[in-house]
């Protein structure tokens, strides 16, 4: 293991890791918003929009992110729509992640016993108050394991961004291997980089889930 090589090119991995977190973070936040809206539509059974959401989920979950990125980056310019690699990464991650977030939030909402909703309404609470004070706090805790798993999954999916010329950690790894044939060192830095990003998120999700259960925000 060439530690001098690792020390020399660690700053490049740090820069690539920051780019990964930036694009991944924006994409994840937007996918959570899509997930909340989509799960609410399914939960409230708005028939017209429900069919759109179902088609979107099937299309998103049954096509690889790499294919979606190729469509955005190479396909859309054929009809005059051009996006930067960063924008394509964010749009692609949001499109893929939104469907997974919808399923996570939908299952959590449906796990709440309907008698709780009916009881809250019978006590004079509005639909919004029932959703805010009764349904959402419990469903958030229930969805937390799935939410954490989806966030980690989406951050790992950013490894395909190098296919559209985004200089993420995978791009830097391939570049260093191609230029210097330092396969072990480059892959070592790649693995360490992803561990630094993903392991704290995993531990935070476990801690938060236990904390919320302890204070009574779960069934």
Short mmCIF file of C-alpha atoms in Angstrom, two decimals:
data_model
loop_
_atom_site.label_atom_id
_atom_site.label_comp_id
_atom_site.label_asym_id
_atom_site.label_seq_id
_atom_site.Cartn_x
_atom_site.Cartn_y
_atom_site.Cartn_z
CA UNK A 1 0.00 0.00 0.00
CA UNK A 2 1.48 3.32 -1.14
CA UNK A 3 0.58 5.67 1.71
CA UNK A 4 2.32 8.63 0.08
CA UNK A 5 0.02 8.24 -2.93
CA UNK A 6 -2.99 8.09 -0.61
CA UNK A 7 -1.87 11.22 1.26
CA UNK A 8 -1.28 13.07 -2.01
CA UNK A 9 -4.70 12.37 -3.52
CA UNK A 10 -6.85 12.39 -0.40
CA UNK A 11 -7.76 16.08 -1.00
CA UNK A 12 -9.26 15.10 -4.38
CA UNK A 13 -11.45 12.51 -2.65
CA UNK A 14 -12.50 15.07 -0.07
CA UNK A 15 -13.56 17.46 -2.82
CA UNK A 16 -15.37 14.64 -4.62
CA UNK A 17 -17.05 13.59 -1.37
CA UNK A 18 -18.32 17.13 -0.81
CA UNK A 19 -19.78 17.13 -4.33
CA UNK A 20 -21.41 13.75 -3.64
CA UNK A 21 -22.94 15.03 -0.41
CA UNK A 22 -24.13 18.25 -2.08
CA UNK A 23 -25.90 16.60 -4.99
CA UNK A 24 -27.05 13.63 -2.90
CA UNK A 25 -28.36 15.89 -0.14
CA UNK A 26 -30.41 18.06 -2.50
CA UNK A 27 -31.76 15.00 -4.31
CA UNK A 28 -32.70 13.30 -1.03
CA UNK A 29 -34.48 16.38 0.34
CA UNK A 30 -36.48 16.73 -2.87
CA UNK A 31 -37.27 12.99 -2.90
CA UNK A 32 -38.58 13.24 0.68
CA UNK A 33 -40.87 16.08 -0.40
CA UNK A 34 -42.09 13.97 -3.33
CA UNK A 35 -42.53 11.04 -0.96
CA UNK A 36 -44.64 13.03 1.50
CA UNK A 37 -46.90 14.43 -1.22
CA UNK A 38 -47.23 11.12 -3.05
CA UNK A 39 -47.97 9.10 0.09
CA UNK A 40 -50.58 11.67 1.16
CA UNK A 41 -52.29 11.36 -2.23
CA UNK A 42 -52.36 7.57 -1.90
CA UNK A 43 -53.49 7.73 1.72
CA UNK A 44 -56.36 10.11 0.95
CA UNK A 45 -57.21 8.10 -2.18
CA UNK A 46 -57.45 10.96 -4.69
CA UNK A 47 -58.38 8.70 -7.60
CA UNK A 48 -57.05 10.70 -10.57
CA UNK A 49 -53.74 11.64 -8.96
CA UNK A 50 -53.47 8.19 -7.39
CA UNK A 51 -53.19 6.59 -10.83
CA UNK A 52 -50.46 9.05 -11.80
CA UNK A 53 -48.52 8.24 -8.62
CA UNK A 54 -48.85 4.50 -9.21
CA UNK A 55 -47.55 4.81 -12.78
CA UNK A 56 -44.68 7.01 -11.56
CA UNK A 57 -43.70 4.49 -8.86
CA UNK A 58 -43.66 1.59 -11.32
CA UNK A 59 -41.68 3.55 -13.91
CA UNK A 60 -39.16 4.87 -11.39
CA UNK A 61 -38.53 1.67 -9.46
CA UNK A 62 -38.26 -0.54 -12.54
CA UNK A 63 -35.65 1.50 -14.40
CA UNK A 64 -32.02 1.81 -13.20
CA UNK A 65 -30.73 5.22 -12.16
CA UNK A 66 -28.01 4.92 -14.79
CA UNK A 67 -30.62 4.62 -17.54
CA UNK A 68 -32.51 7.59 -16.15
CA UNK A 69 -29.32 9.67 -16.09
CA UNK A 70 -28.49 8.71 -19.68
CA UNK A 71 -31.98 9.76 -20.72
CA UNK A 72 -31.60 13.13 -18.99
CA UNK A 73 -28.03 13.84 -20.07
CA UNK A 74 -27.89 12.32 -23.57
CA UNK A 75 -31.53 11.89 -24.57
CA UNK A 76 -33.19 15.20 -23.73
CA UNK A 77 -30.66 17.32 -25.69
CA UNK A 78 -32.01 15.61 -28.82
CA UNK A 79 -35.25 17.53 -28.31
CA UNK A 80 -33.55 20.73 -27.22
CA UNK A 81 -33.56 20.27 -23.42
CA UNK A 82 -30.11 20.51 -21.88
CA UNK A 83 -29.19 20.20 -18.22
CA UNK A 84 -25.83 20.38 -16.49
CA UNK A 85 -24.41 17.14 -15.06
CA UNK A 86 -25.22 18.40 -11.56
CA UNK A 87 -28.84 19.12 -12.48
CA UNK A 88 -29.18 15.71 -14.15
CA UNK A 89 -27.83 14.05 -11.02
CA UNK A 90 -30.29 15.89 -8.77
CA UNK A 91 -33.28 15.25 -11.07
CA UNK A 92 -32.39 11.58 -11.52
CA UNK A 93 -31.88 11.00 -7.79
CA UNK A 94 -35.14 12.78 -6.98
CA UNK A 95 -37.05 10.77 -9.60
CA UNK A 96 -35.69 7.47 -8.27
CA UNK A 97 -35.77 8.35 -4.58
CA UNK A 98 -39.26 9.83 -4.63
CA UNK A 99 -40.84 6.48 -5.43
CA UNK A 100 -39.01 4.73 -2.59
CA UNK A 101 -39.93 7.50 -0.16
CA UNK A 102 -43.60 7.28 -1.21
CA UNK A 103 -43.67 3.58 -0.37
CA UNK A 104 -41.91 4.13 2.98
CA UNK A 105 -44.29 6.90 4.05
CA UNK A 106 -47.40 5.19 2.64
CA UNK A 107 -46.77 1.98 4.57
CA UNK A 108 -46.17 4.00 7.74
CA UNK A 109 -49.43 5.93 7.31
CA UNK A 110 -51.39 2.76 6.71
CA UNK A 111 -49.86 1.17 9.81
CA UNK A 112 -51.70 3.66 12.02
CA UNK A 113 -54.98 2.17 13.23
CA UNK A 114 -57.87 4.00 11.55
CA UNK A 115 -59.74 4.11 14.83
CA UNK A 116 -57.24 6.74 16.00
CA UNK A 117 -58.21 8.98 13.10
CA UNK A 118 -61.90 8.39 13.70
CA UNK A 119 -61.53 9.08 17.42
CA UNK A 120 -59.67 12.34 16.80
CA UNK A 121 -62.34 13.50 14.37
CA UNK A 122 -65.12 12.56 16.81
CA UNK A 123 -63.42 14.71 19.45
CA UNK A 124 -63.74 17.74 17.21
CA UNK A 125 -60.30 17.85 15.65
CA UNK A 126 -60.07 18.88 12.01
CA UNK A 127 -58.50 16.63 9.37
CA UNK A 128 -55.37 18.79 9.40
CA UNK A 129 -55.10 18.66 13.21
CA UNK A 130 -55.63 14.90 13.16
CA UNK A 131 -52.91 14.47 10.58
CA UNK A 132 -50.50 16.82 12.35
CA UNK A 133 -50.93 15.74 15.97
CA UNK A 134 -52.08 12.11 15.73
CA UNK A 135 -51.05 10.48 12.44
CA UNK A 136 -47.77 12.14 11.45
CA UNK A 137 -45.82 11.79 14.74
CA UNK A 138 -46.48 8.05 14.87
CA UNK A 139 -46.02 7.43 11.15
CA UNK A 140 -42.70 9.29 11.17
CA UNK A 141 -41.24 6.90 13.74
CA UNK A 142 -42.64 3.89 11.90
CA UNK A 143 -41.13 5.11 8.62
CA UNK A 144 -37.75 5.96 10.16
CA UNK A 145 -36.00 2.62 9.44
CA UNK A 146 -37.20 2.70 5.83
CA UNK A 147 -36.34 6.38 5.51
CA UNK A 148 -32.80 5.79 6.79
CA UNK A 149 -32.35 2.80 4.48
CA UNK A 150 -33.56 4.85 1.50
CA UNK A 151 -31.20 7.72 2.27
CA UNK A 152 -28.23 5.35 2.48
CA UNK A 153 -29.37 3.59 -0.70
CA UNK A 154 -29.64 6.86 -2.61
CA UNK A 155 -26.23 8.05 -1.45
CA UNK A 156 -24.72 4.78 -2.65
CA UNK A 157 -26.50 5.22 -5.98
CA UNK A 158 -24.54 8.43 -6.53
CA UNK A 159 -21.63 6.17 -7.54
CA UNK A 160 -23.09 6.04 -11.08
CA UNK A 161 -22.86 9.83 -11.48
CA UNK A 162 -19.40 9.41 -12.98
CA UNK A 163 -21.11 8.10 -16.14
CA UNK A 164 -22.32 11.65 -16.92
CA UNK A 165 -18.96 13.32 -16.20
CA UNK A 166 -19.67 14.28 -12.61
CA UNK A 167 -16.41 14.26 -10.65
CA UNK A 168 -17.67 12.23 -7.70
CA UNK A 169 -15.60 9.73 -5.73
CA UNK A 170 -16.12 6.95 -8.27
CA UNK A 171 -14.97 9.27 -11.08
CA UNK A 172 -11.79 10.13 -9.15
CA UNK A 173 -11.16 6.45 -8.40
CA UNK A 174 -11.45 5.42 -12.03
CA UNK A 175 -9.31 8.36 -13.07
CA UNK A 176 -6.49 7.50 -10.65
CA UNK A 177 -6.57 3.81 -11.57
CA UNK A 178 -6.40 4.68 -15.27
CA UNK A 179 -3.56 7.17 -14.86
CA UNK A 180 -1.36 5.54 -12.21
CA UNK A 181 -2.55 1.91 -11.97
CA UNK A 182 -2.87 2.33 -8.21
CA UNK A 183 -5.90 0.06 -7.90
CA UNK A 184 -5.59 -0.95 -4.25
CA UNK A 185 -4.88 2.55 -3.00
CA UNK A 186 -7.67 4.13 -5.07
CA UNK A 187 -10.25 1.56 -4.02
CA UNK A 188 -9.14 1.89 -0.40
CA UNK A 189 -9.80 5.65 -0.49
CA UNK A 190 -13.15 5.03 -2.19
CA UNK A 191 -14.29 2.56 0.47
CA UNK A 192 -13.12 4.81 3.31
CA UNK A 193 -14.86 7.79 1.71
CA UNK A 194 -18.21 6.02 1.53
CA UNK A 195 -17.82 4.69 5.07
CA UNK A 196 -17.19 8.20 6.38
CA UNK A 197 -20.37 9.40 4.65
CA UNK A 198 -22.70 6.47 5.28
CA UNK A 199 -21.77 5.02 8.67
CA UNK A 200 -22.67 8.14 10.71
CA UNK A 201 -26.03 8.33 8.92
CA UNK A 202 -26.77 4.71 9.78
CA UNK A 203 -25.85 5.21 13.43
CA UNK A 204 -27.84 8.45 13.60
CA UNK A 205 -30.92 6.72 12.21
CA UNK A 206 -30.69 3.94 14.83
CA UNK A 207 -30.17 6.45 17.65
CA UNK A 208 -33.03 8.68 16.53
CA UNK A 209 -35.41 5.73 16.19
CA UNK A 210 -34.64 4.57 19.74
CA UNK A 211 -34.86 8.11 21.11
CA UNK A 212 -38.29 8.76 19.60
CA UNK A 213 -39.60 5.39 20.80
CA UNK A 214 -38.31 6.16 24.30
CA UNK A 215 -40.21 9.45 24.51
CA UNK A 216 -43.37 7.76 23.31
CA UNK A 217 -43.77 8.81 19.66
CA UNK A 218 -44.53 5.31 18.46
CA UNK A 219 -47.07 2.56 18.81
#
